[in-house]
Short mmCIF file of C-alpha atoms in Angstrom, two decimals:
data_model
loop_
_atom_site.label_atom_id
_atom_site.label_comp_id
_atom_site.label_asym_id
_atom_site.label_seq_id
_atom_site.Cartn_x
_atom_site.Cartn_y
_atom_site.Cartn_z
CA MET A 1 2.26 14.20 27.78
CA GLN A 2 1.70 10.86 29.61
CA ASP A 3 -1.79 10.53 31.22
CA GLN A 4 -0.90 7.20 33.08
CA ASP A 5 -4.48 6.71 34.44
CA ARG A 6 -6.28 6.53 31.09
CA ILE A 7 -5.99 3.40 28.60
CA TYR A 8 -4.69 4.59 25.28
CA THR A 9 -5.73 2.22 22.53
CA ALA A 10 -4.65 1.73 18.96
CA ALA A 11 -6.12 -0.26 16.25
CA LEU A 12 -4.19 -1.82 13.16
CA ILE A 13 -5.47 -2.55 9.52
CA VAL A 14 -3.28 -5.03 7.61
CA ILE A 15 -3.90 -4.37 3.90
CA GLY A 16 -3.46 -7.05 1.38
CA ASP A 17 -4.70 -9.60 -0.55
CA GLU A 18 -1.72 -11.69 0.22
CA ILE A 19 -2.68 -12.32 3.74
CA LEU A 20 -6.16 -13.00 2.77
CA SER A 21 -4.92 -15.63 0.30
CA GLY A 22 -3.05 -17.42 2.80
CA ARG A 23 -0.02 -16.81 0.49
CA THR A 24 1.83 -14.59 3.08
CA HIS A 25 1.90 -15.31 6.90
CA ASP A 26 1.42 -12.04 8.61
CA LYS A 27 4.23 -10.99 10.96
CA ASN A 28 3.12 -7.21 11.52
CA ILE A 29 0.17 -8.11 13.90
CA ALA A 30 2.52 -9.70 16.60
CA GLN A 31 5.35 -6.94 15.81
CA ILE A 32 3.21 -4.06 16.12
CA ALA A 33 1.34 -5.34 18.99
CA SER A 34 4.44 -6.21 20.98
CA TRP A 35 5.91 -2.52 20.20
CA LEU A 36 2.66 -0.90 21.37
CA GLN A 37 2.60 -2.76 24.69
CA VAL A 38 6.12 -1.05 25.56
CA GLN A 39 4.72 2.30 24.60
CA GLY A 40 2.00 1.89 27.04
CA ILE A 41 -0.67 1.71 24.23
CA ARG A 42 -3.05 -1.39 23.79
CA LEU A 43 -4.03 -2.96 20.68
CA ALA A 44 -7.65 -3.24 20.55
CA GLU A 45 -8.52 -4.53 17.48
CA VAL A 46 -7.01 -5.54 13.90
CA ARG A 47 -8.82 -5.82 10.66
CA VAL A 48 -7.22 -7.57 7.50
CA VAL A 49 -8.78 -6.02 4.51
CA ALA A 50 -8.42 -6.70 0.66
CA ASP A 51 -6.64 -4.07 -1.75
CA ILE A 52 -10.25 -2.44 -2.25
CA ARG A 53 -10.55 1.09 -1.48
CA ASP A 54 -14.13 1.15 -0.11
CA ALA A 55 -13.14 -1.56 2.41
CA ILE A 56 -9.88 0.39 3.53
CA VAL A 57 -12.02 3.51 3.72
CA GLU A 58 -14.76 1.92 5.76
CA ALA A 59 -12.20 0.23 8.24
CA VAL A 60 -10.20 3.51 8.52
CA ASN A 61 -12.93 5.76 9.33
CA ILE A 62 -14.52 3.52 12.10
CA LEU A 63 -11.05 2.60 13.48
CA ARG A 64 -9.49 6.05 13.70
CA ALA A 65 -12.46 7.52 15.51
CA ARG A 66 -12.73 5.02 18.31
CA ASN A 67 -8.95 4.60 19.14
CA ASP A 68 -6.23 6.99 20.15
CA TYR A 69 -4.11 5.64 17.29
CA LEU A 70 -4.44 3.85 13.85
CA PHE A 71 -1.75 1.85 12.22
CA THR A 72 -1.92 0.67 8.72
CA THR A 73 0.63 -1.89 7.08
CA GLY A 74 0.92 -2.55 3.43
CA GLY A 75 -0.01 -0.82 0.24
CA ILE A 76 2.32 2.14 0.25
CA GLY A 77 4.82 0.70 -2.55
CA PRO A 78 5.35 1.64 -6.19
CA THR A 79 3.22 -0.72 -7.81
CA HIS A 80 -0.69 -0.65 -9.16
CA ASP A 81 -2.15 -2.39 -6.06
CA ASP A 82 -0.61 -0.21 -3.63
CA ILE A 83 -3.58 1.78 -3.03
CA THR A 84 -3.23 2.73 0.86
CA VAL A 85 -2.46 6.50 0.26
CA ASP A 86 -5.41 7.06 -1.88
CA ALA A 87 -7.87 5.29 0.33
CA VAL A 88 -6.60 6.94 3.23
CA ALA A 89 -6.72 10.44 1.69
CA HIS A 90 -10.48 9.68 0.35
CA ALA A 91 -11.58 8.60 4.18
CA LEU A 92 -10.19 11.97 5.38
CA GLY A 93 -11.59 13.90 2.23
CA VAL A 94 -8.26 15.50 1.30
CA GLU A 95 -6.31 15.48 -1.69
CA VAL A 96 -3.10 13.07 -2.60
CA VAL A 97 -0.11 15.45 -3.25
CA ILE A 98 3.52 14.76 -3.80
CA HIS A 99 5.52 15.47 -0.55
CA PRO A 100 8.65 17.51 -1.52
CA GLU A 101 10.71 15.89 1.17
CA ALA A 102 9.47 12.45 0.22
CA ARG A 103 10.67 13.06 -3.28
CA ALA A 104 13.86 14.50 -2.34
CA ILE A 105 14.63 11.43 0.06
CA LEU A 106 13.47 8.97 -3.05
CA GLU A 107 15.73 10.93 -5.51
CA SER A 108 18.79 10.58 -3.33
CA TYR A 109 18.22 6.88 -2.83
CA TYR A 110 17.62 6.07 -6.21
CA ALA A 111 20.26 8.29 -7.82
CA THR A 112 22.42 5.37 -7.72
CA ARG A 113 19.87 2.75 -8.24
CA GLY A 114 18.70 3.92 -11.78
CA GLY A 115 16.78 7.04 -11.00
CA LEU A 116 13.41 7.95 -10.05
CA ASN A 117 10.88 6.50 -12.52
CA ALA A 118 6.84 6.65 -12.30
CA GLY A 119 6.52 3.79 -9.99
CA ARG A 120 9.21 5.10 -7.63
CA LEU A 121 7.76 8.80 -7.59
CA ARG A 122 4.35 7.04 -6.45
CA MET A 123 6.10 6.40 -3.12
CA ALA A 124 6.29 10.13 -2.43
CA ARG A 125 2.50 10.55 -2.64
CA VAL A 126 0.81 11.33 0.69
CA PRO A 127 -2.62 12.74 2.01
CA GLN A 128 -2.37 16.59 2.00
CA GLY A 129 -1.07 17.63 5.37
CA ALA A 130 0.88 14.39 6.12
CA ASP A 131 4.34 14.18 7.84
CA LEU A 132 6.71 11.55 6.93
CA ILE A 133 8.11 8.65 9.27
CA PRO A 134 11.75 7.74 8.47
CA ASN A 135 12.73 4.67 7.01
CA GLN A 136 16.49 3.94 6.97
CA MET A 137 16.40 0.75 4.94
CA SER A 138 14.59 1.51 1.48
CA GLY A 139 14.06 5.01 1.16
CA ALA A 140 10.39 5.15 0.98
CA PRO A 141 9.12 6.61 3.95
CA GLY A 142 6.06 5.97 6.03
CA ILE A 143 3.46 8.63 6.59
CA GLN A 144 1.56 10.13 9.58
CA ILE A 145 -1.39 12.10 9.21
CA GLY A 146 -3.36 12.93 12.25
CA ASN A 147 -3.64 9.78 14.50
CA ILE A 148 -3.01 7.61 11.27
CA PHE A 149 0.22 6.01 10.76
CA LEU A 150 0.82 4.27 7.40
CA MET A 151 3.50 1.74 7.38
CA ALA A 152 5.13 -0.49 4.98
CA GLY A 153 4.00 -4.15 4.54
CA VAL A 154 7.45 -5.69 4.87
CA PRO A 155 8.06 -6.47 8.09
CA HIS A 156 11.77 -5.45 8.34
CA ILE A 157 10.75 -2.12 6.87
CA THR A 158 7.93 -1.76 9.54
CA ALA A 159 10.43 -2.47 12.27
CA GLN A 160 12.50 0.60 11.07
CA MET A 161 9.52 2.90 11.07
CA LEU A 162 8.46 1.67 14.58
CA ALA A 163 11.88 2.43 15.70
CA ALA A 164 11.53 5.96 14.60
CA LEU A 165 8.19 6.41 16.30
CA THR A 166 9.51 4.79 19.66
CA GLY A 167 8.94 7.15 22.43
CA THR A 168 7.08 9.78 20.38
CA LEU A 169 3.37 8.62 21.20
CA ALA A 170 1.41 9.39 24.32
CA GLY A 171 0.75 6.24 26.14
CA GLY A 172 -0.61 5.12 29.44
CA LEU A 173 0.94 2.70 31.92
CA PRO A 174 2.29 -0.26 30.14
CA LEU A 175 0.56 -3.61 30.74
CA LEU A 176 2.70 -5.76 32.92
CA THR A 177 2.55 -9.56 32.51
CA ASN A 178 3.55 -12.77 34.46
CA THR A 179 3.34 -16.17 32.53
CA ILE A 180 2.95 -19.51 34.36
CA GLY A 181 3.00 -22.70 32.27
CA GLY A 182 2.89 -26.37 32.87
CA TRP A 183 1.81 -29.72 31.31
CA ILE A 184 -1.84 -29.03 32.56
CA ALA A 185 -5.07 -29.67 30.68
CA GLU A 186 -6.70 -25.97 31.02
CA SER A 187 -9.97 -27.97 31.68
CA GLU A 188 -8.38 -29.17 35.11
CA VAL A 189 -7.98 -25.62 36.43
CA ALA A 190 -10.76 -23.73 34.82
CA THR A 191 -12.92 -23.15 37.98
CA MET A 192 -9.76 -22.14 39.98
CA LEU A 193 -8.38 -19.63 37.23
CA GLY A 194 -12.03 -18.01 37.29
CA GLU A 195 -11.72 -17.64 40.89
CA ILE A 196 -8.40 -16.36 41.29
CA GLU A 197 -9.15 -13.63 38.71
CA LYS A 198 -12.20 -12.57 40.41
CA ALA A 199 -10.28 -12.26 43.76
CA HIS A 200 -7.93 -9.80 41.98
CA PRO A 201 -9.93 -7.25 40.31
CA ASP A 202 -7.08 -5.37 38.72
CA CYS A 203 -5.71 -8.46 37.06
CA GLN A 204 -6.87 -10.52 34.04
CA ILE A 205 -5.82 -14.13 33.57
CA GLY A 206 -5.43 -15.47 30.37
CA SER A 207 -5.42 -19.05 29.75
CA TYR A 208 -3.52 -20.46 26.43
CA PRO A 209 -3.85 -24.05 25.75
CA PHE A 210 -1.16 -25.89 23.46
CA PHE A 211 -0.22 -29.22 21.89
CA ARG A 212 3.42 -29.97 22.02
CA GLU A 213 5.33 -33.17 21.54
CA GLY A 214 1.97 -34.89 21.67
CA ARG A 215 1.02 -33.62 25.08
CA VAL A 216 -1.39 -30.92 26.42
CA GLY A 217 -0.22 -27.98 28.25
CA ALA A 218 -1.13 -24.52 29.03
CA ASN A 219 0.44 -21.10 29.98
CA PHE A 220 -1.66 -18.88 32.08
CA VAL A 221 -0.91 -15.34 31.51
CA ILE A 222 -1.47 -12.60 34.30
CA ARG A 223 -1.83 -9.09 33.08
CA SER A 224 -2.10 -5.82 35.40
CA THR A 225 -0.93 -2.29 35.11
CA LYS A 226 0.00 -2.51 38.81
CA ALA A 227 3.11 -4.45 39.71
CA ASP A 228 2.10 -5.25 43.35
CA HIS A 229 -1.47 -6.33 42.46
CA LEU A 230 0.20 -8.52 39.53
CA SER A 231 2.50 -10.24 41.83
CA GLN A 232 -0.26 -11.04 44.52
CA CYS A 233 -2.32 -12.50 41.75
CA THR A 234 0.60 -14.61 40.34
CA GLU A 235 1.56 -15.88 43.92
CA ALA A 236 -2.23 -16.71 44.41
CA LEU A 237 -2.09 -18.77 41.18
CA CYS A 238 1.37 -20.62 42.13
CA ALA A 239 0.02 -21.38 45.60
CA ALA A 240 -3.26 -22.89 44.08
CA LEU A 241 -1.48 -24.84 41.36
CA GLU A 242 0.84 -26.37 44.30
CA GLN A 243 -2.17 -27.03 46.44
CA HIS A 244 -3.62 -29.34 43.64
CA GLY A 245 -0.21 -31.06 42.80
CA LEU A 246 0.09 -29.57 39.62
CA ALA A 247 3.89 -28.89 38.41
CA PHE A 248 4.36 -25.32 36.71
CA GLU A 249 7.02 -22.95 35.73
CA ARG A 250 7.26 -19.54 36.24
CA GLY A 251 8.04 -17.69 32.87
CA GLY A 252 5.74 -20.27 31.07
CA ILE A 253 6.78 -23.16 29.06
CA MET B 1 -24.88 -27.14 -4.84
CA GLN B 2 -22.26 -25.18 -6.56
CA ASP B 3 -22.99 -21.81 -8.46
CA GLN B 4 -19.73 -21.42 -10.31
CA ASP B 5 -20.24 -18.08 -11.55
CA ARG B 6 -20.71 -16.27 -8.21
CA ILE B 7 -18.12 -15.40 -5.85
CA TYR B 8 -18.61 -16.95 -2.46
CA THR B 9 -17.02 -15.09 0.41
CA ALA B 10 -16.05 -15.89 4.03
CA ALA B 11 -14.90 -13.77 7.14
CA LEU B 12 -12.91 -14.72 9.89
CA ILE B 13 -13.00 -13.48 13.51
CA VAL B 14 -10.03 -14.32 15.59
CA ILE B 15 -11.05 -13.99 19.01
CA GLY B 16 -8.13 -13.59 21.62
CA ASP B 17 -6.23 -11.17 23.72
CA GLU B 18 -3.27 -13.09 23.38
CA ILE B 19 -2.98 -12.26 19.69
CA LEU B 20 -3.58 -8.51 20.26
CA SER B 21 -0.91 -8.57 23.02
CA GLY B 22 1.46 -9.97 20.52
CA ARG B 23 2.27 -13.01 22.98
CA THR B 24 0.79 -15.49 20.30
CA HIS B 25 1.45 -15.31 16.68
CA ASP B 26 -1.65 -16.29 14.76
CA LYS B 27 -1.49 -19.11 12.50
CA ASN B 28 -5.26 -19.37 11.67
CA ILE B 29 -5.60 -16.81 9.26
CA ALA B 30 -3.14 -18.33 6.84
CA GLN B 31 -4.53 -21.93 7.39
CA ILE B 32 -8.14 -20.93 6.86
CA ALA B 33 -7.20 -18.64 4.04
CA SER B 34 -5.62 -21.42 2.32
CA TRP B 35 -8.28 -24.15 3.06
CA LEU B 36 -11.07 -21.78 2.03
CA GLN B 37 -9.43 -21.11 -1.40
CA VAL B 38 -9.37 -25.13 -2.01
CA GLN B 39 -13.18 -24.73 -1.15
CA GLY B 40 -13.50 -22.11 -3.99
CA ILE B 41 -14.48 -19.62 -1.29
CA ARG B 42 -12.70 -16.12 -0.94
CA LEU B 43 -11.74 -14.86 2.51
CA ALA B 44 -12.84 -11.42 2.25
CA GLU B 45 -11.79 -9.66 5.50
CA VAL B 46 -10.55 -10.78 9.06
CA ARG B 47 -10.88 -9.03 12.32
CA VAL B 48 -8.88 -9.70 15.48
CA VAL B 49 -10.99 -8.77 18.58
CA ALA B 50 -10.32 -9.16 22.27
CA ASP B 51 -12.17 -11.33 24.75
CA ILE B 52 -14.85 -8.78 25.01
CA ARG B 53 -18.52 -9.72 24.46
CA ASP B 54 -19.84 -6.39 22.68
CA ALA B 55 -16.44 -6.51 20.49
CA ILE B 56 -17.33 -10.02 19.15
CA VAL B 57 -21.25 -9.30 18.98
CA GLU B 58 -20.43 -6.34 16.58
CA ALA B 59 -18.02 -7.96 14.33
CA VAL B 60 -20.43 -11.31 14.37
CA ASN B 61 -23.43 -9.22 13.25
CA ILE B 62 -21.57 -7.11 10.38
CA LEU B 63 -19.79 -10.03 9.00
CA ARG B 64 -22.40 -12.76 9.01
CA ALA B 65 -24.62 -10.43 7.07
CA ARG B 66 -22.22 -9.37 4.28
CA ASN B 67 -20.64 -12.83 3.60
CA ASP B 68 -21.81 -16.35 2.74
CA TYR B 69 -19.57 -17.75 5.70
CA LEU B 70 -18.40 -16.61 9.02
CA PHE B 71 -15.73 -18.44 10.78
CA THR B 72 -14.39 -17.81 14.22
CA THR B 73 -11.37 -19.12 15.95
CA GLY B 74 -10.80 -18.96 19.81
CA GLY B 75 -12.55 -18.67 23.05
CA ILE B 76 -14.51 -21.94 22.93
CA GLY B 77 -12.58 -23.66 25.55
CA PRO B 78 -13.36 -24.50 29.31
CA THR B 79 -11.98 -21.42 30.93
CA HIS B 80 -13.59 -18.03 32.37
CA ASP B 81 -12.01 -16.22 29.34
CA ASP B 82 -13.79 -18.32 26.88
CA ILE B 83 -16.87 -16.27 25.90
CA THR B 84 -17.34 -16.93 22.35
CA VAL B 85 -20.37 -18.99 22.48
CA ASP B 86 -22.10 -16.66 24.81
CA ALA B 87 -21.31 -13.58 22.48
CA VAL B 88 -22.31 -15.48 19.16
CA ALA B 89 -25.68 -16.50 21.02
CA HIS B 90 -26.17 -13.11 22.43
CA ALA B 91 -25.48 -11.74 18.60
CA LEU B 92 -28.42 -14.07 17.19
CA GLY B 93 -30.50 -13.43 20.13
CA VAL B 94 -30.79 -17.11 21.32
CA GLU B 95 -30.29 -18.85 24.55
CA VAL B 96 -27.31 -20.84 25.42
CA VAL B 97 -27.96 -24.66 26.12
CA ILE B 98 -26.27 -27.73 26.91
CA HIS B 99 -25.67 -29.90 23.58
CA PRO B 100 -26.79 -33.52 24.55
CA GLU B 101 -24.30 -34.79 21.87
CA ALA B 102 -21.49 -32.73 22.87
CA ARG B 103 -21.98 -33.61 26.63
CA ALA B 104 -21.81 -37.27 25.44
CA ILE B 105 -18.68 -36.72 23.53
CA LEU B 106 -16.93 -35.09 26.50
CA GLU B 107 -18.13 -37.58 28.87
CA SER B 108 -16.70 -40.38 26.98
CA TYR B 109 -13.38 -38.45 26.16
CA TYR B 110 -12.92 -37.51 29.87
CA ALA B 111 -14.04 -40.80 31.30
CA THR B 112 -10.38 -41.75 31.61
CA ARG B 113 -9.04 -38.38 31.97
CA GLY B 114 -10.54 -37.40 35.40
CA GLY B 115 -14.13 -37.12 34.45
CA LEU B 116 -16.36 -34.26 33.48
CA ASN B 117 -16.15 -31.28 35.56
CA ALA B 118 -17.67 -27.72 35.64
CA GLY B 119 -15.11 -26.10 33.28
CA ARG B 120 -14.96 -29.30 30.86
CA LEU B 121 -18.93 -29.34 30.78
CA ARG B 122 -18.65 -25.42 29.59
CA MET B 123 -17.47 -27.00 26.09
CA ALA B 124 -20.70 -28.63 25.58
CA ARG B 125 -22.43 -25.31 25.62
CA VAL B 126 -23.78 -24.09 22.41
CA PRO B 127 -26.02 -21.27 20.91
CA GLN B 128 -29.66 -22.83 20.71
CA GLY B 129 -30.22 -24.65 17.35
CA ALA B 130 -26.67 -25.19 16.71
CA ASP B 131 -24.69 -28.47 15.36
CA LEU B 132 -21.45 -29.68 15.99
CA ILE B 133 -18.41 -29.88 14.00
CA PRO B 134 -16.22 -32.91 14.92
CA ASN B 135 -12.85 -32.87 16.48
CA GLN B 136 -10.79 -36.09 16.81
CA MET B 137 -8.16 -34.27 18.60
CA SER B 138 -9.53 -33.12 21.86
CA GLY B 139 -13.02 -34.20 22.31
CA ALA B 140 -14.52 -30.78 22.46
CA PRO B 141 -16.40 -30.03 19.27
CA GLY B 142 -16.51 -26.99 17.01
CA ILE B 143 -20.06 -25.61 16.71
CA GLN B 144 -22.22 -24.46 13.29
CA ILE B 145 -25.15 -22.31 13.83
CA GLY B 146 -26.65 -20.92 10.42
CA ASN B 147 -23.71 -19.72 8.44
CA ILE B 148 -21.48 -19.03 11.44
CA PHE B 149 -18.61 -21.89 12.27
CA LEU B 150 -17.10 -21.60 15.72
CA MET B 151 -13.51 -23.18 15.55
CA ALA B 152 -11.02 -23.78 18.20
CA GLY B 153 -8.10 -21.19 18.69
CA VAL B 154 -5.23 -24.07 18.75
CA PRO B 155 -4.30 -24.26 15.10
CA HIS B 156 -4.02 -28.01 15.31
CA ILE B 157 -7.56 -28.50 16.62
CA THR B 158 -8.74 -26.03 14.00
CA ALA B 159 -7.18 -27.98 11.13
CA GLN B 160 -9.03 -31.10 12.42
CA MET B 161 -12.49 -29.11 12.49
CA LEU B 162 -11.72 -27.80 8.92
CA ALA B 163 -10.88 -31.34 7.67
CA ALA B 164 -14.37 -32.28 9.00
CA LEU B 165 -15.98 -29.52 6.76
CA THR B 166 -14.10 -29.87 3.79
CA GLY B 167 -16.27 -30.47 0.64
CA THR B 168 -19.23 -29.55 2.45
CA LEU B 169 -19.60 -26.06 1.84
CA ALA B 170 -21.01 -24.51 -1.40
CA GLY B 171 -18.26 -22.72 -3.31
CA GLY B 172 -17.62 -21.03 -6.67
CA LEU B 173 -14.52 -21.72 -8.81
CA PRO B 174 -11.50 -21.88 -6.86
CA LEU B 175 -9.25 -19.01 -7.65
CA LEU B 176 -6.11 -20.09 -9.65
CA THR B 177 -2.70 -18.46 -9.20
CA ASN B 178 0.88 -18.32 -10.89
CA THR B 179 3.76 -16.99 -9.21
CA ILE B 180 6.65 -15.33 -10.96
CA GLY B 181 9.56 -14.24 -8.64
CA GLY B 182 12.98 -12.83 -9.22
CA TRP B 183 15.72 -10.47 -7.52
CA ILE B 184 13.84 -7.50 -9.02
CA ALA B 185 13.12 -4.14 -7.15
CA GLU B 186 9.30 -3.87 -7.65
CA SER B 187 9.61 -0.16 -8.33
CA GLU B 188 11.58 -1.11 -11.44
CA VAL B 189 8.41 -3.04 -12.99
CA ALA B 190 5.62 -1.11 -11.42
CA THR B 191 4.44 0.45 -14.62
CA MET B 192 4.98 -3.05 -16.46
CA LEU B 193 2.89 -4.53 -13.94
CA GLY B 194 -0.11 -2.15 -13.93
CA GLU B 195 -0.18 -2.41 -17.84
CA ILE B 196 -0.22 -6.06 -18.11
CA GLU B 197 -2.91 -6.26 -15.54
CA LYS B 198 -4.98 -3.66 -17.46
CA ALA B 199 -4.60 -5.81 -20.79
CA HIS B 200 -5.92 -8.68 -18.93
CA PRO B 201 -9.22 -7.89 -17.37
CA ASP B 202 -10.07 -11.30 -15.79
CA CYS B 203 -6.72 -11.45 -13.81
CA GLN B 204 -5.37 -9.62 -11.00
CA ILE B 205 -1.52 -9.36 -10.52
CA GLY B 206 -0.40 -8.77 -6.90
CA SER B 207 3.11 -7.81 -6.35
CA TYR B 208 4.92 -8.75 -3.01
CA PRO B 209 8.17 -7.23 -2.28
CA PHE B 210 10.72 -8.90 0.19
CA PHE B 211 14.19 -8.42 1.84
CA ARG B 212 16.22 -11.69 1.97
CA GLU B 213 19.91 -12.23 2.18
CA GLY B 214 20.48 -8.38 2.23
CA ARG B 215 18.68 -8.32 -1.31
CA VAL B 216 15.49 -6.88 -2.53
CA GLY B 217 13.64 -9.12 -4.43
CA ALA B 218 9.53 -9.58 -5.29
CA ASN B 219 7.13 -12.12 -6.26
CA PHE B 220 4.24 -11.24 -8.76
CA VAL B 221 1.07 -13.44 -8.04
CA ILE B 222 -1.19 -13.66 -11.05
CA ARG B 223 -4.73 -14.74 -9.92
CA SER B 224 -7.68 -15.83 -12.14
CA THR B 225 -10.71 -18.24 -12.03
CA LYS B 226 -10.02 -18.81 -15.57
CA ALA B 227 -7.18 -21.00 -16.55
CA ASP B 228 -6.76 -19.79 -20.01
CA HIS B 229 -6.77 -16.24 -19.33
CA LEU B 230 -4.30 -17.03 -16.14
CA SER B 231 -2.04 -18.63 -18.41
CA GLN B 232 -1.94 -15.75 -20.93
CA CYS B 233 -1.27 -13.06 -18.51
CA THR B 234 1.46 -15.34 -17.02
CA GLU B 235 3.22 -15.50 -20.44
CA ALA B 236 2.80 -11.73 -21.02
CA LEU B 237 4.49 -10.72 -17.92
CA CYS B 238 7.36 -13.29 -18.56
CA ALA B 239 7.75 -11.85 -22.02
CA ALA B 240 7.76 -8.42 -20.60
CA LEU B 241 10.60 -9.29 -17.87
CA GLU B 242 12.58 -11.16 -20.58
CA GLN B 243 12.42 -8.11 -22.65
CA HIS B 244 13.77 -5.90 -20.16
CA GLY B 245 16.59 -8.25 -19.34
CA LEU B 246 15.25 -9.26 -15.97
CA ALA B 247 16.08 -12.94 -14.66
CA PHE B 248 12.81 -14.44 -13.16
CA GLU B 249 11.85 -18.01 -11.68
CA ARG B 250 8.34 -19.48 -12.47
CA GLY B 251 6.88 -20.58 -9.10
CA GLY B 252 8.51 -17.70 -7.34
CA ILE B 253 11.57 -17.34 -5.09
#
């Protein structure tokens, strides 16, 4: 199932006016990004789109074609502004149908919670040909069709769905990282970082500055799929920082 | 300067492997979204792209063409992985040049901080024809060229640049919102919400469920550019919730 030499990529579409209005701070980008890394899949791009069918359709069709996997979050709930299922079905050119197993799950879940009304039944709608992604938390399942995974917008529920998918997707070698951080202005070490990266072709070094407690600092993240190369690059960076008399901490600050 | 009847839109490109790896939780989407609302500009779409020139170029050229404004965050620092200026210049088909005023700002800023080295001078590079966006915090300015605004990735610095731009961009009527929240399962009220929205054509109602303290709840956000319509729609929703015996709080929970 694994082809470790190739890089597997995923894209994510975050669907929801609440993110674009600034009202809700997205948590799913970081959550899904971290989960994908463990699966050996690289998150290549993210788009945040409004609750507008054509905007979702455009993003779905471009991103599913150029990535191994496409995830969406949001818009699969019971209300009128939940249009992800319809948009994905439209993008794929298939009908929206009631999934019998999803209906049964919802009937059972809502048996003690007031019964299955029209809004709740909306959550059994799927693009024709889809499978379900289990969700222990609120009954309403996620949806898989082809290489597309439709997940909840509420981060706790998304986490349940990711747990159900863990280990089921083909991936490559996970990207390994080391972090070195210090109260260092990245502009002091910019040339050094570039030279060390160039000398270690299987590694990338990212430099992430921050302001904290009124001081500037930076974390340098070394990434590679090869543990020995990662280690060599990390040691080269530590040696160079020492040589310049710059204090640092392994693991980052 | 204002044409209040038309809707002004902006797009945002968040540039950085650190967001796509899940290492850093983005704060700029919400920050810029909230700021844009006050300017009467709607954030229409967001893309998070890797530190790869062609990925940035593609996003820049699509989004600048179909929005009034395009903002980018990240990748304008001193290190080798900061390629936003080069990518935007490439997208626009212009050269990268040293901006004399940016150079002077950096020379002055670093005069007491070890002087202007090669890495620091990188932060004076701009696409030819660009203007600067002041940044009190770290010296290195943001960059404006045409309808594109290149901002820092560090949220505190981005905030400084937004402050410098406040009130300078043409916008329409700001979107007004009211929020009504309660310990209500959105699936109970899905039909009601759809009907009320339909009866108030100038308003949108968004439904945002959450899990908190082990209970389900939802906030309903009513949006309109017209204060009187917003108020009528809000009262209609409150009356309907009361009629169904559902407790709610104005302002949301």
